[in-house]
PDB file of C-alpha atoms in Angstrom:
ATOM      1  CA  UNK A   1     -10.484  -6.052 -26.717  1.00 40.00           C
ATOM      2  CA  UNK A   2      -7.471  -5.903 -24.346  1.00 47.00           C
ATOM      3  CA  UNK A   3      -4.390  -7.599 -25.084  1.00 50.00           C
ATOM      4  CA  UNK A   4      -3.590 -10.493 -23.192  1.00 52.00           C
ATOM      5  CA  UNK A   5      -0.985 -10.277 -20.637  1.00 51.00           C
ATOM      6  CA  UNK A   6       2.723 -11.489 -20.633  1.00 57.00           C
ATOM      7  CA  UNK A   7       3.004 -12.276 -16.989  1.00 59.00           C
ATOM      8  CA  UNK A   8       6.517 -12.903 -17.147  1.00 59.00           C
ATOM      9  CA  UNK A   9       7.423  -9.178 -17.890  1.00 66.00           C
ATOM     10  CA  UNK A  10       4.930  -8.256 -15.050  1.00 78.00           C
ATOM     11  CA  UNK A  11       7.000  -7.197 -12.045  1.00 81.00           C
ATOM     12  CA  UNK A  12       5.981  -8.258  -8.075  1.00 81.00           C
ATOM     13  CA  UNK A  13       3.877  -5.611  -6.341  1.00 84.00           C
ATOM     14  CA  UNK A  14       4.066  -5.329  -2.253  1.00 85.00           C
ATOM     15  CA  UNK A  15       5.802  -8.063  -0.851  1.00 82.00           C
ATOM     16  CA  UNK A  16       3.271  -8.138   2.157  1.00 88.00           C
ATOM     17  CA  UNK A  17       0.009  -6.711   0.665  1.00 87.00           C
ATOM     18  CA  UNK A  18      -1.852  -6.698   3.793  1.00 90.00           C
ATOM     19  CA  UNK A  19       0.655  -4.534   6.084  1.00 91.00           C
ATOM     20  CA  UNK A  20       1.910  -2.460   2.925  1.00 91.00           C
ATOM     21  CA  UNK A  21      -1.160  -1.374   1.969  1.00 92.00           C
ATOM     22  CA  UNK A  22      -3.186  -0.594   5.335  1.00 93.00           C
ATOM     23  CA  UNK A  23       0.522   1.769   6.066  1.00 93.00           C
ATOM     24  CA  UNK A  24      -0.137   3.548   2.670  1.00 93.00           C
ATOM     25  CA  UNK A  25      -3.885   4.121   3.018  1.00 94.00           C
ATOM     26  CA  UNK A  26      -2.888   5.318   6.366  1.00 94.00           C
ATOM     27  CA  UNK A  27      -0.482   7.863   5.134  1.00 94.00           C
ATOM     28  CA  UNK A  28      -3.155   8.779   2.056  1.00 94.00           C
ATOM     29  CA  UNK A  29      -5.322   9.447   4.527  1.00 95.00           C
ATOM     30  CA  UNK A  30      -2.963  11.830   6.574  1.00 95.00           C
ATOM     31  CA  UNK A  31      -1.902  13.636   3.731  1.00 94.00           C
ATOM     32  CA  UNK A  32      -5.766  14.376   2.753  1.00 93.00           C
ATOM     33  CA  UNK A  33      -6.731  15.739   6.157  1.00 94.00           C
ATOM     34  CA  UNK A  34      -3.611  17.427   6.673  1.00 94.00           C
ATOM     35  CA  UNK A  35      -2.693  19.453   3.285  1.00 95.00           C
ATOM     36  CA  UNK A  36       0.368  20.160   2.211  1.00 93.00           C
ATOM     37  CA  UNK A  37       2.247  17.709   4.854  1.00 93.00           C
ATOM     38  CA  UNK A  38       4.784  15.318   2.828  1.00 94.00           C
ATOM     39  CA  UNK A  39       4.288  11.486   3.605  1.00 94.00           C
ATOM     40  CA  UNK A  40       7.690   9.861   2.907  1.00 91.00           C
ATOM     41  CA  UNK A  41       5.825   5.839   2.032  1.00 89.00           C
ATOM     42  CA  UNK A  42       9.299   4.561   2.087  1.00 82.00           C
ATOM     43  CA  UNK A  43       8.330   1.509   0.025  1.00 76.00           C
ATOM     44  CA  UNK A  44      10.288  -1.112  -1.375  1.00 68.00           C
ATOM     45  CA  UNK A  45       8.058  -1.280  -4.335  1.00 81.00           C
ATOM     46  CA  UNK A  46      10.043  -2.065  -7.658  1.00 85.00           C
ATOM     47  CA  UNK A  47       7.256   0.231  -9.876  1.00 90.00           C
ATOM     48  CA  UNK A  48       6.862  -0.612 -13.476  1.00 91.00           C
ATOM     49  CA  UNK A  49       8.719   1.386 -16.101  1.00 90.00           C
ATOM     50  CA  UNK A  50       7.180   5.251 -15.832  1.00 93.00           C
ATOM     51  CA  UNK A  51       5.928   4.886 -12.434  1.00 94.00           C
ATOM     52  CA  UNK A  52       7.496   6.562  -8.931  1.00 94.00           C
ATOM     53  CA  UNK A  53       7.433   4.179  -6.239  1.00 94.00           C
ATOM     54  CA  UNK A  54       4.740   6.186  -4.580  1.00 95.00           C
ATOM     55  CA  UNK A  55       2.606   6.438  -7.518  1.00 96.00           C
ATOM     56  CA  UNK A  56       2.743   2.383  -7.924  1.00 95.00           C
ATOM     57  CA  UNK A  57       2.474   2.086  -3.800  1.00 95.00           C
ATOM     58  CA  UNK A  58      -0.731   4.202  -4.073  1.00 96.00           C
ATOM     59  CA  UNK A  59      -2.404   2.967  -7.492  1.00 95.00           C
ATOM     60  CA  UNK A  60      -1.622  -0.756  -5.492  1.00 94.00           C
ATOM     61  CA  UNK A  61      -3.360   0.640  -2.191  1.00 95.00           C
ATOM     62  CA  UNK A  62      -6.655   2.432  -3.920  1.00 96.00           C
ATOM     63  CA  UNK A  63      -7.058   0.707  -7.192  1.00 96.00           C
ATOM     64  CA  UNK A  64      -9.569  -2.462  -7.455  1.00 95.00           C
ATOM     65  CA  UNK A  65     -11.549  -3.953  -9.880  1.00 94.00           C
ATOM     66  CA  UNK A  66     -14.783  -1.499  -8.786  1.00 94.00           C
ATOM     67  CA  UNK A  67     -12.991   1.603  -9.812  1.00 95.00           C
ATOM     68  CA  UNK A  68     -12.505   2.508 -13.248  1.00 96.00           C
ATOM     69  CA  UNK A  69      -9.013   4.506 -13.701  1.00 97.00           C
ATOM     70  CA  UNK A  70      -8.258   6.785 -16.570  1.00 97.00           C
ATOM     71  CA  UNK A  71      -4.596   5.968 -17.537  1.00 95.00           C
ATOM     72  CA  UNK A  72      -1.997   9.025 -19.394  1.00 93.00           C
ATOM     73  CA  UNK A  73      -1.638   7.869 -22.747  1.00 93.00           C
ATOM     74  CA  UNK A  74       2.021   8.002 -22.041  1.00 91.00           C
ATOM     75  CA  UNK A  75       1.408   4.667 -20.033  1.00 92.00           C
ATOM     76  CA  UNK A  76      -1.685   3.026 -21.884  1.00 86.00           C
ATOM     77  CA  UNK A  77      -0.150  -0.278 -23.546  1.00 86.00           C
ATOM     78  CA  UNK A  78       3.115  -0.050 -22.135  1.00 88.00           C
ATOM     79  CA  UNK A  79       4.689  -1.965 -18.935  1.00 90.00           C
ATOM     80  CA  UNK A  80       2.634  -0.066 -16.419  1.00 92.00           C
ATOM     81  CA  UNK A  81      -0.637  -1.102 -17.750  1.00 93.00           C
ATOM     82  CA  UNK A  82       0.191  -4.728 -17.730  1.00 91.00           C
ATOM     83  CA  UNK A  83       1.177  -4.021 -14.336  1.00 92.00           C
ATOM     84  CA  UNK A  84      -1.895  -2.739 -13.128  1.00 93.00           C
ATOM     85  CA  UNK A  85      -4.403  -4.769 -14.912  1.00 91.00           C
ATOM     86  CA  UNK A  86      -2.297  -7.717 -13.335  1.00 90.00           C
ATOM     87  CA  UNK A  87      -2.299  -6.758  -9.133  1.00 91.00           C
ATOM     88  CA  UNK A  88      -5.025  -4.260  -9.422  1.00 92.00           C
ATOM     89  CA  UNK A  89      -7.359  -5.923 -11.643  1.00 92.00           C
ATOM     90  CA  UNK A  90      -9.103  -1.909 -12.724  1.00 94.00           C
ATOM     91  CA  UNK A  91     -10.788  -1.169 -15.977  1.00 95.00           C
ATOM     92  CA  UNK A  92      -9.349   1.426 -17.560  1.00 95.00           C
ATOM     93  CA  UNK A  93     -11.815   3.807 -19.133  1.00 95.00           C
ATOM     94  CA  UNK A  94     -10.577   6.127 -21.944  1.00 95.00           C
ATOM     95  CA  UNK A  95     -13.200   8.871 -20.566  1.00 96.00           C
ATOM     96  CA  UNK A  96     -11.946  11.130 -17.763  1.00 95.00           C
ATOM     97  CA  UNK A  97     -15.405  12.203 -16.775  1.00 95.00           C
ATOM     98  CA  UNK A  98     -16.109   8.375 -15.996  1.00 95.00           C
ATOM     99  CA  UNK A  99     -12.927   7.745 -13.808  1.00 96.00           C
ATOM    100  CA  UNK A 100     -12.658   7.016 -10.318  1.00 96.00           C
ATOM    101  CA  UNK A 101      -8.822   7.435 -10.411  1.00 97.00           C
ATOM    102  CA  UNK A 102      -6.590   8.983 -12.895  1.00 97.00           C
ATOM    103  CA  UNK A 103      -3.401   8.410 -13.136  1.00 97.00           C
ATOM    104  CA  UNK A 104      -1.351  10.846 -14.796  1.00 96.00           C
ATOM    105  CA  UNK A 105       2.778  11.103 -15.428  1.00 95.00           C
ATOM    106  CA  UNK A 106       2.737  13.223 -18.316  1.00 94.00           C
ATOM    107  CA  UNK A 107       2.164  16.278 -16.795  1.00 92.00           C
ATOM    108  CA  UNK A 108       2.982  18.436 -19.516  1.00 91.00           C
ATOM    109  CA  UNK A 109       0.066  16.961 -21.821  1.00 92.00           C
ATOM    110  CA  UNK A 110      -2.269  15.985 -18.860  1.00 94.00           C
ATOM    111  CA  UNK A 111      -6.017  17.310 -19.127  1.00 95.00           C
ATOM    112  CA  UNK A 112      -7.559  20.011 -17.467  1.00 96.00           C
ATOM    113  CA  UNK A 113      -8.839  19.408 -13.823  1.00 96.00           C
ATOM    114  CA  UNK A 114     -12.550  19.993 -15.083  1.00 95.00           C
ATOM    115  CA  UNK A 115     -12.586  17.503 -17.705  1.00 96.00           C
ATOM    116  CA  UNK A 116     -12.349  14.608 -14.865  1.00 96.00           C
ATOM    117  CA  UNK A 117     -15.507  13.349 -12.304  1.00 94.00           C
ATOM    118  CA  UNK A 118     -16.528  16.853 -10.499  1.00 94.00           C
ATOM    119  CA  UNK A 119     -18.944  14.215  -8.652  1.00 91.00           C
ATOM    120  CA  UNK A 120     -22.853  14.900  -8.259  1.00 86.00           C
ATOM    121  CA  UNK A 121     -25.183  16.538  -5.856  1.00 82.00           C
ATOM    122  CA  UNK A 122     -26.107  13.270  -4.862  1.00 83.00           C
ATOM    123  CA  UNK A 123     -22.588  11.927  -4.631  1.00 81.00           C
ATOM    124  CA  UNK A 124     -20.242  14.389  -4.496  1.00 80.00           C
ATOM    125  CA  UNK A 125     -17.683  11.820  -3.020  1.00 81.00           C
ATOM    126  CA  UNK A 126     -17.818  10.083  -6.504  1.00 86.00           C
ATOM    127  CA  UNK A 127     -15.751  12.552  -8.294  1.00 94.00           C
ATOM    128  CA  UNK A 128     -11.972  11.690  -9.459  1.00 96.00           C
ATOM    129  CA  UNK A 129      -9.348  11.186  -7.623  1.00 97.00           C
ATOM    130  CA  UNK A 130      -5.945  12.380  -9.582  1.00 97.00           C
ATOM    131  CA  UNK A 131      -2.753  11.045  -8.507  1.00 98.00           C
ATOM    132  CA  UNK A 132      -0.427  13.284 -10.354  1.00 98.00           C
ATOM    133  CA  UNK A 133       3.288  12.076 -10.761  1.00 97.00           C
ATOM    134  CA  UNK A 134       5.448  15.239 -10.956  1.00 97.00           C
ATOM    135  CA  UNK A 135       9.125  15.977 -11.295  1.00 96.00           C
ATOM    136  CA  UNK A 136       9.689  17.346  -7.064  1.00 97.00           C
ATOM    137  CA  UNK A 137       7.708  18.457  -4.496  1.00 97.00           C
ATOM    138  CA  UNK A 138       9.823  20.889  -4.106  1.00 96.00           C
ATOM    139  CA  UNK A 139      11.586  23.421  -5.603  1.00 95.00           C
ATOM    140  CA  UNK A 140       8.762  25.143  -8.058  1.00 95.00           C
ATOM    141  CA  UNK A 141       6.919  28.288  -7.378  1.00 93.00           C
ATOM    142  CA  UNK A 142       5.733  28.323  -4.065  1.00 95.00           C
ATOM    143  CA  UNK A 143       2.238  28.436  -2.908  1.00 95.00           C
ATOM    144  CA  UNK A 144       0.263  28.982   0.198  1.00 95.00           C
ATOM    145  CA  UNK A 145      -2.314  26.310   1.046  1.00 95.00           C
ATOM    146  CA  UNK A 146      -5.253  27.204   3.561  1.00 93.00           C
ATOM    147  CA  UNK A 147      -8.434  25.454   4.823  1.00 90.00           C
ATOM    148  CA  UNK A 148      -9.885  22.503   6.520  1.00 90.00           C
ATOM    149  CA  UNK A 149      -6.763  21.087   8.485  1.00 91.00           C
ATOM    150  CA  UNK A 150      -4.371  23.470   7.807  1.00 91.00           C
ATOM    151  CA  UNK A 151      -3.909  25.953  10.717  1.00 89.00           C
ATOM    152  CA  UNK A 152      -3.657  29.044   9.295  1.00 89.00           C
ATOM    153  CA  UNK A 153      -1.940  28.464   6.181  1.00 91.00           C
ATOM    154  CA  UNK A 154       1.515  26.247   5.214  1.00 94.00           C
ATOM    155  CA  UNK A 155       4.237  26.806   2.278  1.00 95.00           C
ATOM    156  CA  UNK A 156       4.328  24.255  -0.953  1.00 96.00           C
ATOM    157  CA  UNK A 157       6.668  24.653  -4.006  1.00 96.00           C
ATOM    158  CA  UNK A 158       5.899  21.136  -6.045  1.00 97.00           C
ATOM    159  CA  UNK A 159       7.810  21.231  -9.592  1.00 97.00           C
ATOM    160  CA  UNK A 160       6.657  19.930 -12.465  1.00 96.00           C
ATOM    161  CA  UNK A 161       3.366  20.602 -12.497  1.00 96.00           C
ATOM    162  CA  UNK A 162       0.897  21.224 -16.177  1.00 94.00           C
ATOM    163  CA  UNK A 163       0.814  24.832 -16.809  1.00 91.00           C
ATOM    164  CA  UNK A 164      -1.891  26.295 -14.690  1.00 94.00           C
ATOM    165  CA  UNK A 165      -2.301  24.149 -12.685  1.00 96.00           C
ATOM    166  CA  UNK A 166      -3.115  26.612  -9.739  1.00 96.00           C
ATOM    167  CA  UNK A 167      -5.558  28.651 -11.807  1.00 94.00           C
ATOM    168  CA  UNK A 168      -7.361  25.024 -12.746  1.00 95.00           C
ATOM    169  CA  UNK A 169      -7.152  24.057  -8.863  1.00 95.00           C
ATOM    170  CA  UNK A 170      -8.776  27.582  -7.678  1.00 94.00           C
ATOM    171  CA  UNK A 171     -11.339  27.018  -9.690  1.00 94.00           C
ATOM    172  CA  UNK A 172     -11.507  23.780  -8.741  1.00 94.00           C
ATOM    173  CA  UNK A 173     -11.971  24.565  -4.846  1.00 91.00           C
ATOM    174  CA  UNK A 174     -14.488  27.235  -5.328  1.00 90.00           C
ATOM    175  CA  UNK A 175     -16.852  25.015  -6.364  1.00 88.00           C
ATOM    176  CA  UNK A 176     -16.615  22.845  -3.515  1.00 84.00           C
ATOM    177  CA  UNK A 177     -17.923  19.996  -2.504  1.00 86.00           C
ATOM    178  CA  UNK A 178     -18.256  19.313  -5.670  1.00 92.00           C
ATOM    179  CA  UNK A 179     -14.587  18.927  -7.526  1.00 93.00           C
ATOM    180  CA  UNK A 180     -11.700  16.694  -7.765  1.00 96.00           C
ATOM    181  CA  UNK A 181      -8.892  15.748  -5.279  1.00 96.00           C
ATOM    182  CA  UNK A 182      -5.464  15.397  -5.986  1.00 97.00           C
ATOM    183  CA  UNK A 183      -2.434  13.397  -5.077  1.00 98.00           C
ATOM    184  CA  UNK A 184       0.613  14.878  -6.256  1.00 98.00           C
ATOM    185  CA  UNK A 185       3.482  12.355  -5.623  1.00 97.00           C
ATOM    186  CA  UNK A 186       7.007  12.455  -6.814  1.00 96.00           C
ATOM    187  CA  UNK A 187       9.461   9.947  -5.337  1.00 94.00           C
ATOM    188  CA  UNK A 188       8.484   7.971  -2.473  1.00 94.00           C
ATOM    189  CA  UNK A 189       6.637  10.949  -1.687  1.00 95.00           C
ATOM    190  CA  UNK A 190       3.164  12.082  -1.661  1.00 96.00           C
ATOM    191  CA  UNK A 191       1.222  15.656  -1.062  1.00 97.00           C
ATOM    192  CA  UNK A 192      -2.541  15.656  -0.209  1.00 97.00           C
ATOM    193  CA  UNK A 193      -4.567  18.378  -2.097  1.00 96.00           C
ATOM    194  CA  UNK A 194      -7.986  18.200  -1.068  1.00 95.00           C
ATOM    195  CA  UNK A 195     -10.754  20.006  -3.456  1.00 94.00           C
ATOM    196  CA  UNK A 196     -11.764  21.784   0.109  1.00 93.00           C
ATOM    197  CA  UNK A 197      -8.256  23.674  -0.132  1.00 94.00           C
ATOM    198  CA  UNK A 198      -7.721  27.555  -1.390  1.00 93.00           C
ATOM    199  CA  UNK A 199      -4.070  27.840  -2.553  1.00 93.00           C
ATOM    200  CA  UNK A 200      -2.623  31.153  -3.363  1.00 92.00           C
ATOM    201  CA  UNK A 201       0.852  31.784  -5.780  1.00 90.00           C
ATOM    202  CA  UNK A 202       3.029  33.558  -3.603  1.00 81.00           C
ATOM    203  CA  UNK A 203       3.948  37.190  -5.164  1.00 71.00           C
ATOM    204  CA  UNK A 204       1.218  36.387  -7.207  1.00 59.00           C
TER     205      UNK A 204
END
């Protein structure tokens, strides 16, 4: 059974809900059809402890009480769980498989890309979302991303990311359209990454 809530440690979410939330859909949108593009949300969100601003912005904008979200142990009964259970009103489910969203911040310790939702032949749009909080979106080993609404192909160095990651995400595309999509945000940033994307290491 969940613990109850302390509502006077849980901090304010958007400050208009309506307006903040249609611009970030807008922007996760974007940054899906057009991969590799950085959306700058340039929220005033005050995110709970272990959060980026974009990663609270977007969990505020996509989660809801129909989509079960697999939280990082690195958050699970902490300030950012309160937080969510509190505005977003999402079960959390301790099974990856059965997630909607997952939300992951320890990237170091966060589980392979296979072991969340690959989605179904019958709803393939059912698979897991991950919105993955790294250190940068820049400044790591670059990579080339190419596919549906890319023209020809653009440049991406995000840092932080688990340890084969790329490998995990190749894999991950190839079997398209079944597979995950991922959200890597950092900041009051966010990157789209598509399951329909290839990405190749550069000098790799």
């Amino acid at each position: 059974m969940s613990a109850a809530l302390d509502l006077t440690q849980v901090r304010p979410a958007f400050a208009d809900p309506v307006r903040q939330s249609q611009s970030v859909f807008r922007e996760v949108m974007e940054s899906v059809a057009r991969p590799g593009r950085v959306a700058d949300l340039g929220l005033a969100v005050d995110p709970p402890q272990g959060l980026s601003p974009a990663a609270a912005a977007v969990a505020l904008t996509l989660f809801d009480f129909e989509t079960p979200v697999w939280l990082d142990p690195a958050l699970a009964g902490g300030e950012a769980e309160a937080w969510l259970r509190f505005h977003c009103g999402c079960p959390l489910t301790a099974d990856p498989a059965q997630a909607a969203f997952a939300l992951v911040t320890d990237a170091a310790n966060a589980p392979p890309l296979a072991a969340f939702n690959q989605g179904d032949a019958k709803y393939p749009d059912r698979s897991t979302t991950l919105i993955l909080q790294i250190a940068a979106l820049e400044g790591g080993q670059p990579v080339t991303l190419s596919g549906p609404g890319v023209k020809g192909e653009i440049a991406i160095a995000p840092a932080g990311l688990p340890a084969g990651f790329w490998d995990q995400f190749e894999t991950n595309s190839v079997q398209f359209q079944f597979g995950v999509d991922v959200l890597l945000v950092a900041g009051q940033a966010l990157i789209g990454l598509p399951r329909s994307q290839r990405a190749k290491i550069q000098g790799g």
